[in-house]
Structure formats: structure tokens, C-alpha cells
Amino acid sequence: KNEVEQSPQNLTAQEGEFITINCSYSVGISALHWLQQHPGGGIVSLFMLSSGKKKHGRLIATINIQEKHSSLHITASHPRDSAVYICAALNFGNEKLTFGTGTRLTIIP
Amino acid sequence: KAGVTQTPRYLIKTRGQQVTLSCSPISGHRSVSWYQQTPGQGLQFLFEYFSETQRNKGNFPGRFSGRQFSNSRSEMNVSTLELGDSALYLCASSLALGTTYEQYFGPGTRLTVT
């Protein structure tokens, strides 16, 4: 069993739909990191959160430390949101990131 | 401010050769981490350097090594290249101040071993 698991692995949706990507982890963490990777490889850090909820534009990330679960939501999805979304558990003590396998999101116009 | 830069962006090597990749962190960031991304294994942590010292290391063979210079720039080296070392190598620089933490990834170096 992976220490960080994401679901779904693949997600296809129509433009405008509300998107939810889930991340569960079994390790002790200092924070949970959500990353976006577009074709070509570049990775962008979307959120790093250790409690509660963060919002940036149409993206919202939540985390429940007790349940060891985090979600990434995208409101009013757009084709440019098509990418792979990766969650990663961070241990501040050793700066080690443990990655989920990623969710490939495709938004159809 | 300038982002994390990695050089070269693309590299083709043959089996048995060695390779050195470079990463320049964001100004003021003293921690640099390296990651390998392959289709089969996904993203995996290689090692992390802080103030010229390796603080943590992932589960990679000794052929993978790195170092950090006094200006926080970091290099990683892979010796005796194998076909399986073909991957995207990413570095990230980070800064932790109190409860504030920020991390930025570079664009990666795509290594192909033939």
C-alpha cells in the first residue's frame, strides 16, 4: 500500500463542471502539498496546507488531519485546467516529499 | 524574483557514461531537493541539501550523488548510467521561516540514456 494515495487516477469532465480530487495518506506529515504538472513536465506548486482550507482563484484545497485526507476542488473547470494533479506529503523534519501517483484531469470544451 | 533554474534542460547520454545536472535555487532559499520522475515509478525523492550538507536521502543507489555550493546552487551526478535512469530530474528550492514554508520547482532536466 502506497503511503500517499490519490483518487481518481483519471478524470474527464465537461467544461464548467465542479472537480474533486482526493488524497489520503498514512504517514505522519507536517503539511500536504498539491502540485500541478502540465504536459512537458513543468511542476507548479498550487497549495501547501497543514490545516483547514486554502483558496486561490477557482482552486480550493482542504485537509482533515484527523482523517488523514485532503481534497483539491476546481470550480467552473476550464480546458486549461487539464493537467496531472499530484499530492505530496511533506515531513518538515527531513524535507522529504512522498508523492501520490497523480490524477490526470481532462476538461472537454 | 527569478525562479528555480535547471541546466541543461535536455540531455542524451549512453549507458556507462556519467552526467552532472545543475540547479540554481531562488535567491534566499538554502534548501534544494532533487526528485526523479519516471512513467513507471512516478515522482521519487532523491536527496535534499541545506547549507552545503546533505540532510536527507531517498532510496537510490550510490551511483546517484549530489552536492551543494556555498551560494546554494546544487549539482547532482549520476555515474555509470543505466537505461532505467532515463527520467525527468526535478529540483526544488525551499525556504522555511517560522510557520511560513514555500517551495518552488524548476522546469526539470530530461535525461535520455541510450
Short mmCIF file of C-alpha atoms in Angstrom, two decimals:
data_model
loop_
_atom_site.label_atom_id
_atom_site.label_comp_id
_atom_site.label_asym_id
_atom_site.label_seq_id
_atom_site.Cartn_x
_atom_site.Cartn_y
_atom_site.Cartn_z
CA LYS A 1 0.00 0.00 0.00
CA ASN A 2 1.37 3.40 -1.01
CA GLU A 3 1.88 5.91 1.77
CA VAL A 4 0.04 8.54 -0.29
CA GLU A 5 -2.91 7.53 -2.45
CA GLN A 6 -4.94 9.61 -4.84
CA SER A 7 -8.29 9.09 -6.48
CA PRO A 8 -9.40 9.01 -9.14
CA GLN A 9 -6.40 8.16 -11.31
CA ASN A 10 -8.08 9.65 -14.37
CA LEU A 11 -10.90 12.12 -14.58
CA THR A 12 -12.62 13.51 -17.66
CA ALA A 13 -15.23 16.22 -17.28
CA GLN A 14 -17.07 18.83 -19.28
CA GLU A 15 -16.07 22.45 -19.12
CA GLY A 16 -17.79 24.17 -16.22
CA GLU A 17 -18.10 21.11 -14.01
CA PHE A 18 -17.03 21.08 -10.36
CA ILE A 19 -13.98 18.85 -9.91
CA THR A 20 -12.83 17.00 -6.79
CA ILE A 21 -9.57 15.11 -6.45
CA ASN A 22 -8.90 13.18 -3.26
CA CYS A 23 -5.69 12.35 -1.44
CA SER A 24 -5.28 10.01 1.53
CA TYR A 25 -2.06 9.46 3.37
CA SER A 26 -0.87 7.04 6.01
CA VAL A 27 2.34 8.76 7.07
CA GLY A 28 2.73 11.45 9.68
CA ILE A 29 3.03 14.75 7.92
CA SER A 30 3.90 18.35 8.56
CA ALA A 31 1.99 19.56 5.54
CA LEU A 32 0.28 18.37 2.39
CA HIS A 33 1.37 19.75 -0.94
CA TRP A 34 -0.76 19.95 -4.09
CA LEU A 35 1.12 20.20 -7.36
CA GLN A 36 0.06 20.68 -10.96
CA GLN A 37 2.04 19.24 -13.83
CA HIS A 38 1.29 20.18 -17.42
CA PRO A 39 2.41 18.22 -20.48
CA GLY A 40 6.11 18.94 -20.94
CA GLY A 41 6.85 18.30 -17.30
CA GLY A 42 6.85 21.64 -15.51
CA ILE A 43 5.54 21.42 -11.96
CA VAL A 44 3.76 24.25 -10.23
CA SER A 45 3.10 24.31 -6.53
CA LEU A 46 -0.60 25.05 -6.01
CA PHE A 47 -1.04 24.81 -2.26
CA MET A 48 0.77 23.75 0.84
CA LEU A 49 -1.51 23.31 3.81
CA SER A 50 -1.31 21.79 7.24
CA SER A 51 -4.84 22.51 8.41
CA GLY A 52 -8.19 23.83 7.25
CA LYS A 53 -8.70 25.23 3.81
CA LYS A 54 -6.95 27.42 1.26
CA LYS A 55 -8.38 29.11 -1.81
CA HIS A 56 -6.72 30.60 -4.84
CA GLY A 57 -8.95 31.71 -7.67
CA ARG A 58 -11.06 28.72 -8.76
CA LEU A 59 -8.96 26.27 -6.78
CA ILE A 60 -9.73 25.20 -3.22
CA ALA A 61 -7.76 22.76 -1.09
CA THR A 62 -8.91 21.28 2.19
CA ILE A 63 -7.26 18.98 4.66
CA ASN A 64 -8.55 16.91 7.57
CA ILE A 65 -5.59 15.98 9.73
CA GLN A 66 -7.55 13.55 11.92
CA GLU A 67 -8.82 11.62 8.90
CA LYS A 68 -5.51 11.99 7.01
CA HIS A 69 -7.34 13.18 3.95
CA SER A 70 -7.12 16.15 1.64
CA SER A 71 -9.17 17.27 -1.33
CA LEU A 72 -8.49 19.60 -4.22
CA HIS A 73 -11.53 21.23 -5.78
CA ILE A 74 -11.77 23.15 -9.04
CA THR A 75 -14.84 25.27 -9.62
CA ALA A 76 -16.06 26.22 -13.12
CA SER A 77 -13.46 23.94 -14.71
CA HIS A 78 -11.81 25.04 -17.95
CA PRO A 79 -9.82 23.14 -20.60
CA ARG A 80 -6.66 24.92 -19.43
CA ASP A 81 -7.09 23.10 -16.10
CA SER A 82 -6.25 19.87 -17.93
CA ALA A 83 -3.10 18.56 -16.26
CA VAL A 84 -1.88 15.97 -13.81
CA TYR A 85 -2.53 16.90 -10.20
CA ILE A 86 -0.24 15.39 -7.60
CA CYS A 87 -0.50 15.45 -3.85
CA ALA A 88 2.59 15.01 -1.73
CA ALA A 89 3.09 14.60 1.98
CA LEU A 90 5.84 16.72 3.47
CA ASN A 91 7.79 15.98 6.59
CA PHE A 92 9.31 19.23 7.79
CA GLY A 93 11.90 17.34 9.76
CA ASN A 94 13.64 15.93 6.73
CA GLU A 95 12.15 17.94 3.85
CA LYS A 96 11.18 14.66 2.24
CA LEU A 97 8.18 14.69 -0.05
CA THR A 98 6.26 11.44 -0.55
CA PHE A 99 4.20 11.66 -3.70
CA GLY A 100 0.86 10.26 -4.75
CA THR A 101 0.59 8.71 -8.19
CA GLY A 102 -1.26 11.67 -9.62
CA THR A 103 -4.68 12.32 -11.12
CA ARG A 104 -4.86 13.03 -14.84
CA LEU A 105 -7.60 15.59 -15.39
CA THR A 106 -9.02 16.29 -18.83
CA ILE A 107 -11.58 19.04 -19.30
CA ILE A 108 -13.50 18.83 -22.54
CA PRO A 109 -14.77 22.08 -24.07
CA LYS B 1 12.37 37.29 -8.41
CA ALA B 2 13.90 34.70 -10.72
CA GLY B 3 12.60 31.15 -10.42
CA VAL B 4 14.46 27.91 -9.98
CA THR B 5 16.65 27.20 -12.98
CA GLN B 6 17.97 23.85 -14.12
CA THR B 7 20.57 23.13 -16.73
CA PRO B 8 20.68 21.52 -19.12
CA ARG B 9 17.02 21.08 -20.00
CA TYR B 10 17.60 18.06 -22.19
CA LEU B 11 20.42 15.57 -22.27
CA ILE B 12 21.16 12.37 -24.16
CA LYS B 13 23.82 10.02 -22.82
CA THR B 14 24.86 6.44 -23.46
CA ARG B 15 24.99 3.60 -20.97
CA GLY B 16 28.07 3.66 -18.77
CA GLN B 17 28.62 7.39 -19.06
CA GLN B 18 28.17 9.83 -16.22
CA VAL B 19 26.14 13.00 -16.09
CA THR B 20 26.02 16.15 -13.97
CA LEU B 21 22.88 18.22 -13.64
CA SER B 22 22.73 21.69 -12.14
CA CYS B 23 20.10 23.54 -10.15
CA SER B 24 20.11 27.19 -9.11
CA PRO B 25 17.58 27.92 -6.37
CA ILE B 26 15.56 31.02 -5.79
CA SER B 27 17.62 33.73 -4.16
CA GLY B 28 17.49 33.33 -0.38
CA HIS B 29 16.48 29.68 -0.48
CA ARG B 30 19.04 27.48 1.22
CA SER B 31 17.37 24.11 0.77
CA VAL B 32 17.50 22.25 -2.53
CA SER B 33 15.80 18.90 -3.10
CA TRP B 34 16.12 16.59 -6.07
CA TYR B 35 13.47 14.27 -7.49
CA GLN B 36 13.31 11.69 -10.23
CA GLN B 37 10.17 11.20 -12.29
CA THR B 38 9.66 8.15 -14.47
CA PRO B 39 6.48 6.78 -16.08
CA GLY B 40 6.75 3.59 -14.05
CA GLN B 41 7.68 4.90 -10.61
CA GLY B 42 6.25 8.39 -10.68
CA LEU B 43 7.98 11.05 -8.61
CA GLN B 44 10.58 9.87 -6.15
CA PHE B 45 12.73 11.78 -3.70
CA LEU B 46 16.48 11.60 -4.33
CA PHE B 47 18.10 13.84 -1.73
CA GLU B 48 17.97 17.21 -0.06
CA TYR B 49 20.74 19.67 0.69
CA PHE B 50 20.78 22.52 3.15
CA SER B 51 23.73 24.81 3.74
CA GLU B 52 26.06 22.54 1.75
CA THR B 53 25.11 19.45 3.78
CA GLN B 54 23.01 16.52 2.66
CA ARG B 55 20.18 16.37 5.18
CA ASN B 56 18.19 13.50 3.78
CA LYS B 57 18.49 10.84 1.14
CA GLY B 58 15.98 8.68 -0.68
CA ASN B 59 16.32 5.04 -1.67
CA PHE B 60 18.62 5.33 -4.63
CA PRO B 61 21.91 3.53 -5.28
CA GLY B 62 25.24 5.18 -4.61
CA ARG B 63 25.60 5.99 -8.32
CA PHE B 64 23.38 8.97 -7.55
CA SER B 65 25.16 11.69 -5.65
CA GLY B 66 24.92 15.39 -5.17
CA ARG B 67 26.44 18.42 -3.60
CA GLN B 68 25.61 21.99 -2.74
CA PHE B 69 27.84 25.00 -3.02
CA SER B 70 28.14 27.99 -0.71
CA ASN B 71 25.84 30.01 -2.98
CA SER B 72 23.17 27.27 -2.55
CA ARG B 73 23.49 26.09 -6.14
CA SER B 74 23.33 22.33 -6.29
CA GLU B 75 24.52 19.65 -8.63
CA MET B 76 23.58 16.02 -8.89
CA ASN B 77 25.71 13.39 -10.52
CA VAL B 78 24.78 10.00 -11.86
CA SER B 79 27.65 7.67 -12.68
CA THR B 80 27.65 4.51 -14.78
CA LEU B 81 24.34 5.39 -16.41
CA GLU B 82 21.76 2.69 -16.97
CA LEU B 83 18.80 2.70 -19.34
CA GLY B 84 16.49 2.92 -16.33
CA ASP B 85 18.00 6.24 -15.35
CA SER B 86 16.12 7.85 -18.23
CA ALA B 87 13.81 10.24 -16.47
CA LEU B 88 12.84 13.80 -15.75
CA TYR B 89 15.00 15.12 -12.94
CA LEU B 90 13.45 17.93 -10.97
CA CYS B 91 14.91 20.13 -8.33
CA ALA B 92 13.02 22.30 -5.92
CA SER B 93 14.21 25.04 -3.65
CA SER B 94 12.50 25.85 -0.41
CA LEU B 95 12.53 28.30 2.44
CA ALA B 96 11.14 27.72 5.90
CA LEU B 97 10.72 30.70 8.22
CA GLY B 98 8.73 30.12 11.37
CA THR B 99 5.36 28.85 10.20
CA THR B 100 5.91 30.01 6.65
CA TYR B 101 7.10 27.49 4.11
CA GLU B 102 7.48 27.93 0.38
CA GLN B 103 8.77 25.57 -2.23
CA TYR B 104 9.26 26.09 -5.94
CA PHE B 105 10.13 23.56 -8.61
CA GLY B 106 12.45 24.02 -11.53
CA PRO B 107 11.46 23.04 -15.06
CA GLY B 108 13.43 19.81 -14.91
CA THR B 109 16.17 18.15 -16.91
CA ARG B 110 15.01 15.39 -19.20
CA LEU B 111 17.72 12.73 -19.37
CA THR B 112 17.63 10.03 -22.01
CA VAL B 113 20.05 7.13 -21.72
CA THR B 114 20.56 5.06 -24.87
#
